[in-house]
Coordinates of C-alpha atoms in Angstrom, one line a residue:
X1 CA 19.1 -28.9 -10.0
X2 CA 15.7 -27.7 -11.1
X3 CA 15.5 -24.0 -11.7
X4 CA 11.9 -24.0 -10.5
X5 CA 13.1 -25.0 -7.0
X6 CA 13.3 -22.3 -4.3
X7 CA 16.8 -23.4 -3.4
X8 CA 18.0 -23.1 -6.9
X9 CA 16.5 -19.6 -7.3
X10 CA 18.0 -18.4 -4.0
X11 CA 21.4 -19.8 -5.1
X12 CA 21.2 -18.2 -8.5
X13 CA 20.2 -14.7 -7.2
X14 CA 22.9 -14.9 -4.5
X15 CA 25.6 -15.8 -7.1
X16 CA 24.4 -13.0 -9.4
X17 CA 24.7 -10.5 -6.5
X18 CA 28.0 -11.9 -5.5
X19 CA 29.3 -11.7 -9.1
X20 CA 28.5 -8.0 -9.0
X21 CA 30.1 -7.5 -5.6
X22 CA 33.2 -9.5 -6.3
X23 CA 33.7 -7.9 -9.7
X24 CA 33.3 -4.4 -8.1
X25 CA 35.7 -5.2 -5.3
X26 CA 38.2 -6.9 -7.7
X27 CA 38.1 -4.0 -10.2
X28 CA 38.2 -1.4 -7.5
X29 CA 41.1 -3.2 -5.7
X30 CA 43.1 -3.4 -8.9
X31 CA 42.4 0.2 -9.8
X32 CA 43.3 1.4 -6.3
X33 CA 46.6 -0.5 -6.3
X34 CA 47.5 0.9 -9.7
X35 CA 46.6 4.4 -8.7
X36 CA 48.5 4.0 -5.4
X37 CA 51.7 2.9 -7.3
X38 CA 51.4 5.9 -9.7
X39 CA 50.7 8.4 -6.9
X40 CA 53.7 7.1 -5.0
X41 CA 55.9 7.5 -8.1
X42 CA 54.6 11.1 -8.6
X43 CA 55.2 12.0 -5.0
X44 CA 58.8 10.7 -5.4
X45 CA 59.3 12.7 -8.6
X46 CA 57.8 15.9 -7.0
X47 CA 60.2 15.5 -4.0
X48 CA 63.2 15.0 -6.4
X49 CA 62.1 18.0 -8.4
X50 CA 62.1 20.1 -5.2
X51 CA 65.5 18.8 -4.3
X52 CA 66.8 19.7 -7.7
X53 CA 65.4 23.2 -7.3
X54 CA 67.3 23.7 -4.1
X55 CA 70.5 22.4 -5.8
X56 CA 70.1 24.8 -8.7
X57 CA 69.3 27.6 -6.4
X58 CA 72.5 26.9 -4.5
X59 CA 74.5 27.0 -7.8
X60 CA 73.4 30.5 -8.9
X61 CA 76.5 32.1 -7.4
X62 CA 78.8 30.0 -9.6
X63 CA 80.0 32.0 -12.6
X64 CA 82.5 29.6 -14.1
X65 CA 80.6 27.5 -16.7
X66 CA 82.9 24.5 -16.3
X67 CA 82.5 24.4 -12.6
X68 CA 78.7 24.5 -13.1
X69 CA 78.9 21.5 -15.4
X70 CA 81.2 19.6 -13.0
X71 CA 78.8 20.2 -10.2
X72 CA 75.8 18.9 -12.2
X73 CA 77.9 15.9 -13.4
X74 CA 78.6 15.0 -9.7
X75 CA 74.9 15.5 -8.8
X76 CA 73.9 13.2 -11.7
X77 CA 76.4 10.5 -10.6
X78 CA 75.1 10.7 -7.0
X79 CA 71.5 10.2 -8.1
X80 CA 72.1 7.9 -11.1
X81 CA 70.9 4.8 -9.3
X82 CA 67.7 6.4 -8.2
X83 CA 66.4 8.5 -11.1
X84 CA 67.2 9.8 -14.6
X85 CA 67.7 13.6 -14.8
X86 CA 68.0 16.1 -17.6
X87 CA 68.5 19.8 -17.0
X88 CA 68.7 22.5 -19.7
X89 CA 69.5 26.1 -18.7
X90 CA 67.6 29.1 -20.0
X91 CA 70.2 29.6 -22.8
X92 CA 69.5 26.0 -24.1
X93 CA 72.7 24.5 -22.9
X94 CA 72.4 20.9 -21.5
X95 CA 73.7 20.9 -18.0
X96 CA 72.9 17.3 -17.2
X97 CA 71.7 14.4 -19.3
X98 CA 71.5 10.6 -18.7
X99 CA 74.0 8.6 -20.6
X100 CA 71.5 5.8 -21.5
X101 CA 71.2 5.3 -25.3
X102 CA 67.4 5.3 -25.5
X103 CA 67.0 8.7 -23.8
X104 CA 66.3 10.4 -27.1
X105 CA 63.2 8.2 -27.5
X106 CA 61.8 9.6 -24.3
X107 CA 60.9 12.9 -26.1
X108 CA 62.1 14.8 -23.1
X109 CA 61.3 18.3 -24.5
X110 CA 59.5 20.3 -21.8
X111 CA 55.8 20.9 -22.5
X112 CA 55.9 24.3 -20.9
X113 CA 58.4 26.9 -19.7
X114 CA 56.7 27.6 -16.4
X115 CA 57.2 26.0 -13.1
X116 CA 54.2 23.7 -13.2
X117 CA 55.2 20.0 -13.4
X118 CA 53.6 17.7 -15.9
X119 CA 53.5 13.9 -15.2
X120 CA 53.3 11.2 -17.8
X121 CA 54.1 7.5 -18.3
X122 CA 56.5 6.3 -20.9
X123 CA 56.6 2.7 -22.1
X124 CA 58.8 0.9 -24.6
X125 CA 58.8 -2.9 -24.6
X126 CA 59.5 -4.1 -21.1
X127 CA 60.8 -0.7 -20.0
X128 CA 58.4 1.7 -18.2
X129 CA 59.1 5.0 -16.7
X130 CA 57.1 7.6 -14.8
X131 CA 58.2 11.0 -16.1
X132 CA 57.8 14.6 -14.9
X133 CA 58.5 17.6 -17.1
X134 CA 58.7 21.0 -15.5
X135 CA 60.6 24.2 -15.0
X136 CA 62.7 25.3 -12.1
X137 CA 62.4 29.1 -11.6
X138 CA 65.5 30.6 -10.0
X139 CA 65.4 34.4 -9.8
X140 CA 63.3 34.5 -13.0
X141 CA 65.5 32.2 -14.9
X142 CA 63.6 29.0 -16.0
X143 CA 65.6 25.7 -16.1
X144 CA 63.8 23.0 -18.0
X145 CA 64.0 19.8 -16.1
X146 CA 62.9 16.2 -16.9
X147 CA 62.9 13.6 -14.2
X148 CA 62.1 9.9 -14.7
X149 CA 62.0 6.9 -12.3
X150 CA 61.6 3.3 -13.4
X151 CA 58.2 1.7 -12.5
X152 CA 58.4 -1.6 -14.4
X153 CA 58.8 -3.6 -11.2
X154 CA 55.9 -1.9 -9.6
X155 CA 53.7 -2.5 -12.7
X156 CA 54.6 -6.1 -12.7
X157 CA 53.4 -6.4 -9.1
X158 CA 50.1 -4.6 -10.2
X159 CA 49.8 -7.1 -13.1
X160 CA 50.4 -10.1 -10.8
X161 CA 47.8 -8.7 -8.4
X162 CA 45.3 -8.5 -11.3
X163 CA 46.0 -12.0 -12.3
X164 CA 45.6 -13.2 -8.8
X165 CA 42.2 -11.5 -8.6
X166 CA 41.1 -13.1 -11.8
X167 CA 41.9 -16.5 -10.4
X168 CA 40.5 -16.0 -7.0
X169 CA 37.2 -14.3 -8.0
X170 CA 35.8 -17.3 -9.9
X171 CA 37.0 -19.6 -7.1
X172 CA 35.2 -17.4 -4.5
X173 CA 32.0 -17.5 -6.6
X174 CA 32.1 -21.3 -7.0
X175 CA 32.8 -21.9 -3.3
X176 CA 30.2 -19.3 -2.2
X177 CA 27.6 -20.7 -4.6
X178 CA 28.1 -24.3 -3.4
X179 CA 28.1 -23.1 0.2
X180 CA 24.8 -21.3 -0.3
X181 CA 23.2 -24.3 -2.0
X182 CA 24.3 -26.6 0.8
X183 CA 23.2 -24.2 3.6
X184 CA 19.9 -23.5 1.9
X185 CA 19.4 -27.3 1.6
X186 CA 20.0 -27.7 5.3
X187 CA 17.8 -24.7 6.1
X188 CA 14.9 -26.0 4.1
X189 CA 15.1 -29.5 5.5
X190 CA 12.5 -28.6 8.1
X191 CA 10.3 -27.3 5.4
X192 CA 10.5 -30.6 3.5
X193 CA 9.6 -32.4 6.7
X194 CA 6.6 -30.1 7.1
X195 CA 5.6 -30.8 3.5
X196 CA 5.7 -34.6 4.0
X197 CA 3.8 -34.3 7.3
X198 CA 1.2 -32.1 5.7
X199 CA 0.9 -34.5 2.7
X200 CA -0.1 -37.2 5.2
X201 CA -2.9 -35.2 6.7
X202 CA -6.2 -36.1 5.0
X203 CA -9.9 -35.6 5.8
X204 CA -9.8 -38.9 7.7
X205 CA -6.8 -37.8 9.8
X206 CA -7.4 -34.1 10.6
X207 CA -6.5 -34.8 14.2
X208 CA -2.8 -35.0 13.2
X209 CA -0.6 -31.9 13.7
X210 CA 2.8 -30.8 12.5
X211 CA 5.8 -31.0 14.9
X212 CA 6.5 -27.5 16.2
X213 CA 10.3 -26.6 16.0
X214 CA 12.1 -25.8 19.2
X215 CA 13.6 -22.6 17.9
X216 CA 11.3 -19.6 18.0
X217 CA 11.6 -18.3 14.5
X218 CA 9.5 -17.7 11.4
X219 CA 9.3 -21.4 10.7
X220 CA 7.9 -22.1 14.2
X221 CA 5.3 -19.4 13.8
X222 CA 4.3 -20.8 10.4
X223 CA 3.9 -24.3 11.9
X224 CA 1.8 -22.9 14.8
X225 CA -0.4 -21.0 12.4
X226 CA -0.8 -24.1 10.2
X227 CA -1.7 -26.2 13.2
X228 CA -4.3 -23.6 14.3
X229 CA -5.7 -23.7 10.8
X230 CA -5.9 -27.5 11.0
X231 CA -7.7 -27.2 14.3
X232 CA -10.3 -24.9 12.7
X233 CA -10.6 -27.2 9.7
X234 CA -11.1 -30.2 12.0
X235 CA -13.8 -28.3 13.9
X236 CA -15.5 -27.3 10.7
X237 CA -15.4 -30.8 9.3
X238 CA -16.7 -32.1 12.6
X239 CA -19.5 -29.6 12.5
X240 CA -20.4 -30.6 8.9
X241 CA -20.4 -34.3 9.9
X242 CA -22.5 -33.6 13.0
X243 CA -24.8 -31.4 11.0
X244 CA -25.3 -34.0 8.3
X245 CA -25.9 -36.7 10.9
X246 CA -28.4 -34.6 12.8
X247 CA -30.2 -33.6 9.7
X248 CA -30.4 -37.2 8.5
X249 CA -31.7 -38.2 11.9
X250 CA -34.3 -35.4 11.9
X251 CA -35.4 -36.2 8.4
X252 CA -35.6 -39.9 9.0
X253 CA -38.7 -39.7 11.3
X254 CA -41.0 -37.8 8.9
X255 CA -39.9 -39.8 5.9
X256 CA -40.5 -43.0 7.8
X257 CA -43.9 -41.9 8.9
X258 CA -44.9 -40.8 5.4
X259 CA -43.7 -44.1 4.0
X260 CA -45.4 -46.2 6.7
X261 CA -48.7 -44.3 6.2
X262 CA -48.6 -44.6 2.5
X263 CA -47.8 -48.3 2.6
X264 CA -50.7 -49.0 5.0
X265 CA -53.0 -47.0 2.8
X266 CA -52.2 -49.0 -0.3
X267 CA -51.9 -52.3 1.5
X268 CA -55.6 -53.1 1.0
X269 CA -58.8 -51.4 -0.1
X270 CA -60.1 -48.8 2.4
X271 CA -63.0 -46.4 2.5
X272 CA -62.5 -42.8 1.3
X273 CA -62.4 -41.4 4.9
X274 CA -59.4 -43.6 5.7
X275 CA -57.6 -42.6 2.6
X276 CA -58.3 -39.0 3.4
X277 CA -57.0 -39.4 6.9
X278 CA -53.8 -41.0 5.5
X279 CA -53.3 -38.1 3.2
X280 CA -53.8 -35.7 6.0
X281 CA -51.1 -37.4 8.0
X282 CA -48.8 -37.5 5.0
X283 CA -49.4 -33.8 4.4
X284 CA -48.7 -32.9 8.0
X285 CA -45.4 -34.8 8.0
X286 CA -44.4 -33.4 4.6
X287 CA -45.1 -29.9 6.0
X288 CA -42.9 -30.5 9.0
X289 CA -40.2 -31.9 6.7
X290 CA -40.5 -28.9 4.4
X291 CA -40.1 -26.5 7.4
X292 CA -37.0 -28.5 8.5
X293 CA -35.5 -28.4 5.0
X294 CA -36.1 -24.6 4.8
X295 CA -34.4 -24.1 8.2
X296 CA -31.5 -26.3 7.1
X297 CA -31.1 -24.2 3.9
X298 CA -31.2 -20.9 5.8
X299 CA -28.6 -22.3 8.3
X300 CA -26.4 -23.5 5.5
X301 CA -26.6 -20.1 3.8
X302 CA -25.7 -18.3 7.0
X303 CA -22.8 -20.7 7.6
X304 CA -21.5 -20.0 4.1
X305 CA -21.9 -16.3 4.5
X306 CA -24.3 -16.1 1.5
X307 CA -26.3 -13.0 2.6
X308 CA -28.8 -10.9 0.9
X309 CA -27.6 -7.9 -1.0
X310 CA -27.9 -4.5 0.7
X311 CA -25.6 -4.7 3.7
X312 CA -25.4 -1.4 5.5
X313 CA -26.8 0.8 8.2
X314 CA -30.2 -0.5 9.5
X315 CA -32.4 0.9 12.2
X316 CA -33.0 -2.0 14.6
X317 CA -36.3 -0.4 15.7
X318 CA -37.7 -0.9 12.2
X319 CA -36.5 -4.5 12.2
X320 CA -38.2 -5.2 15.6
X321 CA -41.4 -3.5 14.4
X322 CA -41.6 -5.6 11.3
X323 CA -41.0 -8.9 13.2
X324 CA -43.4 -8.0 16.0
X325 CA -46.1 -7.1 13.5
X326 CA -45.6 -10.4 11.7
X327 CA -45.7 -12.6 14.9
X328 CA -48.4 -10.7 16.8
X329 CA -51.3 -12.7 15.2
X330 CA -49.8 -15.9 16.5
X331 CA -49.3 -14.3 20.0
X332 CA -52.8 -13.0 20.0
X333 CA -54.1 -16.5 19.3
X334 CA -52.5 -17.6 22.5
X335 CA -53.5 -14.4 24.4
X336 CA -49.9 -13.6 24.8
X337 CA -49.1 -9.9 25.3
X338 CA -46.1 -8.5 23.5
X339 CA -44.7 -5.2 24.8
X340 CA -42.0 -3.3 22.9
X341 CA -39.9 -0.6 24.6
X342 CA -37.8 1.4 22.2
X343 CA -36.0 4.8 22.3
X344 CA -37.4 7.6 20.3
X345 CA -34.1 8.2 18.3
X346 CA -32.8 5.8 15.7
X347 CA -30.7 2.8 16.8
X348 CA -28.3 2.0 13.9
X349 CA -26.8 -1.4 13.3
X350 CA -24.7 -2.8 10.5
X351 CA -26.0 -5.8 8.6
X352 CA -28.4 -7.2 6.0
X353 CA -32.0 -6.3 6.6
X354 CA -33.4 -9.8 5.8
X355 CA -30.7 -11.5 8.0
X356 CA -31.6 -9.2 10.9
X357 CA -35.3 -10.0 10.4
X358 CA -34.6 -13.7 10.4
X359 CA -32.5 -13.2 13.6
X360 CA -35.2 -11.4 15.5
X361 CA -38.0 -13.7 14.2
X362 CA -36.1 -16.8 15.4
X363 CA -35.8 -15.4 18.9
X364 CA -39.4 -14.1 19.0
X365 CA -40.8 -17.4 17.6
X366 CA -39.0 -19.2 20.3
X367 CA -40.4 -16.9 23.0
X368 CA -44.0 -17.2 21.7
X369 CA -43.7 -21.0 21.4
X370 CA -42.6 -21.4 25.0
X371 CA -44.9 -18.8 26.6
X372 CA -48.1 -20.2 27.9
X373 CA -51.5 -18.7 27.2
X374 CA -52.1 -15.5 29.0
X375 CA -48.3 -14.9 29.3
X376 CA -46.3 -11.9 28.3
X377 CA -43.2 -11.1 26.2
X378 CA -41.2 -7.9 26.5
X379 CA -38.8 -6.6 23.8
X380 CA -36.4 -3.8 25.0
X381 CA -34.1 -1.9 22.6
X382 CA -31.2 0.2 24.0
X383 CA -27.8 1.6 23.0
X384 CA -24.6 1.1 25.0
X385 CA -21.0 2.1 24.5
X386 CA -18.1 -0.3 24.4
X387 CA -14.5 0.0 25.4
X388 CA -13.7 0.8 21.7
X389 CA -16.2 3.7 21.7
X390 CA -18.4 2.0 19.1
X391 CA -22.1 2.2 19.9
X392 CA -23.7 -1.2 20.3
X393 CA -27.5 -1.9 20.0
X394 CA -28.8 -4.2 22.7
X395 CA -32.1 -6.1 22.2
X396 CA -33.5 -8.1 25.2
X397 CA -36.3 -10.5 24.6
X398 CA -37.8 -11.8 27.8
X399 CA -40.8 -14.2 28.2
X400 CA -42.8 -15.6 31.1
X401 CA -42.5 -19.2 30.0
X402 CA -41.1 -22.2 31.9
X403 CA -37.6 -21.0 31.4
X404 CA -34.4 -23.0 30.6
X405 CA -33.2 -25.6 33.0
X406 CA -29.5 -25.3 34.2
X407 CA -28.8 -28.6 32.4
X408 CA -30.1 -27.4 29.1
X409 CA -28.6 -23.9 29.2
X410 CA -25.1 -24.8 28.0
X411 CA -26.6 -26.5 24.9
X412 CA -29.4 -24.1 24.1
X413 CA -27.7 -22.8 21.0
X414 CA -26.6 -26.2 19.7
X415 CA -28.1 -27.4 16.4
X416 CA -31.1 -29.8 16.7
X417 CA -31.1 -29.4 20.5
X418 CA -34.5 -29.4 22.1
X419 CA -34.8 -29.1 25.8
X420 CA -36.7 -31.5 28.1
X421 CA -39.6 -29.1 28.3
X422 CA -40.0 -29.0 24.6
X423 CA -40.0 -32.7 24.3
X424 CA -42.3 -33.2 27.2
X425 CA -44.9 -30.8 26.0
X426 CA -44.7 -32.0 22.4
X427 CA -43.7 -28.6 20.8
X428 CA -43.2 -28.7 17.1
X429 CA -39.7 -27.6 15.9
X430 CA -36.4 -28.8 14.6
X431 CA -34.1 -27.3 17.2
X432 CA -32.5 -25.0 14.6
X433 CA -34.0 -21.6 15.5
X434 CA -31.7 -20.4 18.2
X435 CA -28.7 -22.0 16.4
X436 CA -29.5 -20.0 13.3
X437 CA -30.0 -16.9 15.4
X438 CA -26.5 -17.2 16.9
X439 CA -25.0 -17.8 13.4
X440 CA -26.7 -14.7 12.0
X441 CA -25.7 -12.6 15.0
X442 CA -22.1 -13.6 14.7
X443 CA -22.2 -13.0 10.9
X444 CA -23.2 -9.4 11.7
X445 CA -20.3 -9.0 14.1
X446 CA -22.5 -9.3 17.2
X447 CA -23.5 -12.0 19.7
X448 CA -26.5 -13.6 21.4
X449 CA -26.6 -15.1 24.9
X450 CA -29.0 -16.4 27.5
X451 CA -29.0 -14.2 30.5
X452 CA -29.1 -15.8 34.0
X453 CA -32.7 -15.7 35.3
X454 CA -33.5 -12.9 37.7
X455 CA -36.4 -14.8 39.1
X456 CA -37.9 -18.3 38.6
X457 CA -39.6 -18.9 35.3
X458 CA -39.1 -17.3 31.9
X459 CA -36.0 -16.8 29.8
X460 CA -34.2 -13.6 28.6
X461 CA -32.1 -13.5 25.5
X462 CA -29.7 -10.6 24.9
X463 CA -28.7 -9.7 21.3
X464 CA -25.8 -7.3 20.8
X465 CA -25.2 -5.8 17.4
X466 CA -22.5 -3.2 16.5
X467 CA -23.4 0.0 14.6
X468 CA -20.4 -0.4 12.2
X469 CA -19.1 -3.4 10.2
X470 CA -18.2 -6.1 12.7
X471 CA -15.0 -8.3 12.4
X472 CA -17.1 -11.3 11.5
X473 CA -19.5 -9.4 9.4
X474 CA -20.3 -10.4 5.9
X475 CA -20.3 -7.0 4.3

């Protein structure tokens, strides 16, 4: 049995506690029995002392000394089988004394001359007596009395009871220890099954789940929690695999174009203008690939929760102003009007300033890209209360573009997804902007969604950000 095992530790602690409990109960039981025997003997002696007091009180009218001695002799003969009695009158005359030869060894001299009894135990060899010394006060005259009853038989019973406890206590400990070890082994059998099942789950088999026990107990809740964790892990690994596959697919095209253009350029001698054109194509594809790599790195950082330092209260109005100022030159080049509607008072949100800027820029970049020349974009900032009484900043970005088709709407936030309109009109992009916006919003404890169109054409995105640290925030 390895001491490192949980079963061995539980058994050891249980046995240690049981040793203390059994020792306490055994010692307490033995002491209680011994005390009970002694108290019973003392009560018997006290009763006999009271009876002797009544007898002496009834003899006070006797004046003939010989008759007094005869009366005491008869009283001693009547009680000789029950107790040993010695009575000495106030003048020092022995009125009654046991005839046993060892009585002188009892040291029967009274310890006091008052009426308070004094109990003691006397032992010689296998002989044991419980003795009371006291005085009997009869009309101011103190008779010194010594009473003794044999307790050897009772002490033998107490001794046998102690021996029985010493035999039974270790037996109880051994049986209880073995029982706990066996019971704990049976109780931990499902845990061992869970361990073996968990050991068989690998990255290649994340779809496997642990068998949920039928009984609703702590072990069942643990298995359910573990299965939920496996489901999340499976989803995360699936996202990683899909992300890697999509990234490889997106990078394959520019790499293939760069390689093909370079191979054609070096295949044979060409004039300088053809070489220049080849380099221009290579530079353009390299630029698109660099943009894609930057988007992938930002998305990976957002997924990993690696945010910039400085998480805290931010005024979303300042964030919107910075993003609009940065994107306005591009909008002006397309003659797209950007209108911003913000309240005069601050609108606080919790998050990292750079992450919030990237979030708003991703949404506005998407709006400018899909808004035709001469179109318009509106950015509205407001504050709303939630059921938890926590203020939430709401930013709505609406454009007058072609909108999102009902077929594309469910996948608009998927990574590398590009709608039919983007592919048909040949817009540049990797399909990561809105996906990154959703990740950044969720990291800040908020959300982003595409609102149903109120009229044909255009798309409206709603961003909701809490003013305090969100449950999914990175702070």
